[in-house]
Amino acid sequence: MSTTPDATALFSSARALGCKCVGCPLGPSSEKPCVPVFPEIRPGARLYIIGEAPGADEVKQGAPFVGRSGLLLMETLKQFGVARADVSLSNAMLCRPPVEFKAFMKALSFR
């Protein structure tokens, strides 16, 4: 039996506590703190889709892949008989990156 908590439990705990990023320039101590968009983990999902970072629609709704690109993705999956409920969804970054590329790269490297 594994003592490692599953991903669903980890993200549920993180969501309940709020974003407490340490060392990230987008974290709570920054001028414009991030609003995290946590993954949608579906136990038993056979497909896990990971995007770059959440967009404005994802931040507003608090869910990954709900903007224009997400709607296109869901329509494409539907054509193959795959429903949103059958897929785990996430982004490489939990927060929407700033517009400035240099700040975005700094956030990715945590330097």
PDB file of C-alpha atoms in Angstrom:
ATOM      1  CA  MET A   1       0.000   0.000   0.000  1.00  0.00           C
ATOM      2  CA  SER A   2       1.363   3.405  -1.011  1.00  0.00           C
ATOM      3  CA  THR A   3       1.654   6.233   1.511  1.00  0.00           C
ATOM      4  CA  THR A   4       1.781   8.859  -1.253  1.00  0.00           C
ATOM      5  CA  PRO A   5      -1.445  10.872  -1.488  1.00  0.00           C
ATOM      6  CA  ASP A   6      -3.164  10.831  -4.844  1.00  0.00           C
ATOM      7  CA  ALA A   7      -3.230  13.895  -7.115  1.00  0.00           C
ATOM      8  CA  THR A   8      -6.918  14.570  -6.454  1.00  0.00           C
ATOM      9  CA  ALA A   9      -6.325  14.821  -2.692  1.00  0.00           C
ATOM     10  CA  LEU A  10      -3.259  17.033  -3.153  1.00  0.00           C
ATOM     11  CA  PHE A  11      -5.021  19.528  -5.403  1.00  0.00           C
ATOM     12  CA  SER A  12      -8.149  19.510  -3.224  1.00  0.00           C
ATOM     13  CA  SER A  13      -5.998  20.450  -0.229  1.00  0.00           C
ATOM     14  CA  ALA A  14      -4.144  23.135  -2.204  1.00  0.00           C
ATOM     15  CA  ARG A  15      -7.427  24.588  -3.461  1.00  0.00           C
ATOM     16  CA  ALA A  16      -8.828  24.728   0.081  1.00  0.00           C
ATOM     17  CA  LEU A  17      -5.716  26.513   1.374  1.00  0.00           C
ATOM     18  CA  GLY A  18      -5.404  28.899  -1.543  1.00  0.00           C
ATOM     19  CA  CYS A  19      -2.323  29.662  -3.591  1.00  0.00           C
ATOM     20  CA  LYS A  20       0.727  29.930  -1.346  1.00  0.00           C
ATOM     21  CA  CYS A  21       3.462  29.867  -3.985  1.00  0.00           C
ATOM     22  CA  VAL A  22       6.928  30.280  -2.495  1.00  0.00           C
ATOM     23  CA  GLY A  23       9.581  32.053  -4.520  1.00  0.00           C
ATOM     24  CA  CYS A  24       7.338  32.633  -7.534  1.00  0.00           C
ATOM     25  CA  PRO A  25       7.221  36.230  -8.804  1.00  0.00           C
ATOM     26  CA  LEU A  26       3.484  35.720  -9.438  1.00  0.00           C
ATOM     27  CA  GLY A  27       2.849  34.613  -5.837  1.00  0.00           C
ATOM     28  CA  PRO A  28       0.997  36.351  -2.986  1.00  0.00           C
ATOM     29  CA  SER A  29       3.797  38.852  -2.296  1.00  0.00           C
ATOM     30  CA  SER A  30       3.846  40.190  -5.860  1.00  0.00           C
ATOM     31  CA  GLU A  31       2.184  43.433  -6.931  1.00  0.00           C
ATOM     32  CA  LYS A  32      -0.522  41.504  -8.791  1.00  0.00           C
ATOM     33  CA  PRO A  33      -0.876  38.138  -7.034  1.00  0.00           C
ATOM     34  CA  CYS A  34      -1.907  35.212  -9.176  1.00  0.00           C
ATOM     35  CA  VAL A  35      -5.289  33.554  -9.208  1.00  0.00           C
ATOM     36  CA  PRO A  36      -4.553  29.840  -9.553  1.00  0.00           C
ATOM     37  CA  VAL A  37      -6.535  27.614 -11.884  1.00  0.00           C
ATOM     38  CA  PHE A  38      -6.238  24.144 -10.401  1.00  0.00           C
ATOM     39  CA  PRO A  39      -6.301  20.970 -12.514  1.00  0.00           C
ATOM     40  CA  GLU A  40      -9.420  18.898 -13.012  1.00  0.00           C
ATOM     41  CA  ILE A  41      -8.243  15.416 -12.049  1.00  0.00           C
ATOM     42  CA  ARG A  42     -10.538  12.557 -13.018  1.00  0.00           C
ATOM     43  CA  PRO A  43      -9.587   9.288 -11.310  1.00  0.00           C
ATOM     44  CA  GLY A  44      -9.340   6.594 -13.943  1.00  0.00           C
ATOM     45  CA  ALA A  45      -9.093   9.058 -16.850  1.00  0.00           C
ATOM     46  CA  ARG A  46      -7.227   7.534 -19.770  1.00  0.00           C
ATOM     47  CA  LEU A  47      -6.334  10.915 -21.215  1.00  0.00           C
ATOM     48  CA  TYR A  48      -4.541  13.793 -19.473  1.00  0.00           C
ATOM     49  CA  ILE A  49      -4.291  17.044 -21.419  1.00  0.00           C
ATOM     50  CA  ILE A  50      -1.834  19.714 -20.306  1.00  0.00           C
ATOM     51  CA  GLY A  51      -1.912  23.239 -21.711  1.00  0.00           C
ATOM     52  CA  GLU A  52       0.619  26.039 -21.287  1.00  0.00           C
ATOM     53  CA  ALA A  53      -1.096  28.390 -18.853  1.00  0.00           C
ATOM     54  CA  PRO A  54      -4.632  29.541 -18.094  1.00  0.00           C
ATOM     55  CA  GLY A  55      -6.135  32.406 -20.074  1.00  0.00           C
ATOM     56  CA  ALA A  56      -8.514  35.123 -18.921  1.00  0.00           C
ATOM     57  CA  ASP A  57     -11.607  32.897 -19.247  1.00  0.00           C
ATOM     58  CA  GLU A  58      -9.972  30.133 -17.220  1.00  0.00           C
ATOM     59  CA  VAL A  59      -9.068  32.580 -14.448  1.00  0.00           C
ATOM     60  CA  LYS A  60     -12.630  33.993 -14.372  1.00  0.00           C
ATOM     61  CA  GLN A  61     -14.250  30.549 -14.229  1.00  0.00           C
ATOM     62  CA  GLY A  62     -11.536  28.829 -12.180  1.00  0.00           C
ATOM     63  CA  ALA A  63     -11.294  25.837 -14.513  1.00  0.00           C
ATOM     64  CA  PRO A  64      -8.840  24.799 -17.236  1.00  0.00           C
ATOM     65  CA  PHE A  65      -9.812  24.752 -20.929  1.00  0.00           C
ATOM     66  CA  VAL A  66     -13.029  26.790 -20.736  1.00  0.00           C
ATOM     67  CA  GLY A  67     -12.012  29.602 -23.120  1.00  0.00           C
ATOM     68  CA  ARG A  68     -12.131  29.582 -26.923  1.00  0.00           C
ATOM     69  CA  SER A  69      -9.294  27.066 -27.275  1.00  0.00           C
ATOM     70  CA  GLY A  70     -10.864  24.843 -24.642  1.00  0.00           C
ATOM     71  CA  LEU A  71     -14.224  24.892 -26.409  1.00  0.00           C
ATOM     72  CA  LEU A  72     -12.503  23.907 -29.661  1.00  0.00           C
ATOM     73  CA  LEU A  73     -10.651  21.121 -27.845  1.00  0.00           C
ATOM     74  CA  MET A  74     -13.859  19.805 -26.260  1.00  0.00           C
ATOM     75  CA  GLU A  75     -15.653  19.866 -29.631  1.00  0.00           C
ATOM     76  CA  THR A  76     -12.765  17.938 -31.213  1.00  0.00           C
ATOM     77  CA  LEU A  77     -12.751  15.363 -28.402  1.00  0.00           C
ATOM     78  CA  LYS A  78     -16.528  14.998 -28.738  1.00  0.00           C
ATOM     79  CA  GLN A  79     -16.067  14.025 -32.404  1.00  0.00           C
ATOM     80  CA  PHE A  80     -13.971  11.091 -31.159  1.00  0.00           C
ATOM     81  CA  GLY A  81     -16.546  10.105 -28.554  1.00  0.00           C
ATOM     82  CA  VAL A  82     -14.596  11.561 -25.612  1.00  0.00           C
ATOM     83  CA  ALA A  83     -16.460  13.709 -23.075  1.00  0.00           C
ATOM     84  CA  ARG A  84     -14.929  16.336 -20.772  1.00  0.00           C
ATOM     85  CA  ALA A  85     -15.849  14.135 -17.818  1.00  0.00           C
ATOM     86  CA  ASP A  86     -13.553  11.409 -19.201  1.00  0.00           C
ATOM     87  CA  VAL A  87     -10.427  13.594 -19.368  1.00  0.00           C
ATOM     88  CA  SER A  88      -8.078  15.078 -16.754  1.00  0.00           C
ATOM     89  CA  LEU A  89      -7.156  18.671 -17.590  1.00  0.00           C
ATOM     90  CA  SER A  90      -4.361  20.914 -16.382  1.00  0.00           C
ATOM     91  CA  ASN A  91      -1.878  23.605 -17.362  1.00  0.00           C
ATOM     92  CA  ALA A  92       1.891  23.657 -16.920  1.00  0.00           C
ATOM     93  CA  MET A  93       1.440  26.854 -14.881  1.00  0.00           C
ATOM     94  CA  LEU A  94      -1.393  27.277 -12.376  1.00  0.00           C
ATOM     95  CA  CYS A  95      -1.536  31.056 -12.862  1.00  0.00           C
ATOM     96  CA  ARG A  96      -2.019  33.241 -15.907  1.00  0.00           C
ATOM     97  CA  PRO A  97       1.379  34.642 -16.876  1.00  0.00           C
ATOM     98  CA  PRO A  98       1.947  38.370 -17.260  1.00  0.00           C
ATOM     99  CA  VAL A  99       2.042  39.838 -20.724  1.00  0.00           C
ATOM    100  CA  GLU A 100       5.732  40.661 -20.539  1.00  0.00           C
ATOM    101  CA  PHE A 101       7.783  37.753 -21.864  1.00  0.00           C
ATOM    102  CA  LYS A 102      10.745  38.412 -19.562  1.00  0.00           C
ATOM    103  CA  ALA A 103       8.536  38.208 -16.465  1.00  0.00           C
ATOM    104  CA  PHE A 104       6.882  35.077 -17.870  1.00  0.00           C
ATOM    105  CA  MET A 105      10.242  33.372 -18.353  1.00  0.00           C
ATOM    106  CA  LYS A 106      11.319  34.441 -14.867  1.00  0.00           C
ATOM    107  CA  ALA A 107       8.163  32.860 -13.450  1.00  0.00           C
ATOM    108  CA  LEU A 108       8.899  29.628 -15.273  1.00  0.00           C
ATOM    109  CA  SER A 109      12.467  29.447 -13.940  1.00  0.00           C
ATOM    110  CA  PHE A 110      11.606  30.592 -10.385  1.00  0.00           C
ATOM    111  CA  ARG A 111      14.756  32.774 -10.331  1.00  0.00           C
TER     112      ARG A 111
END
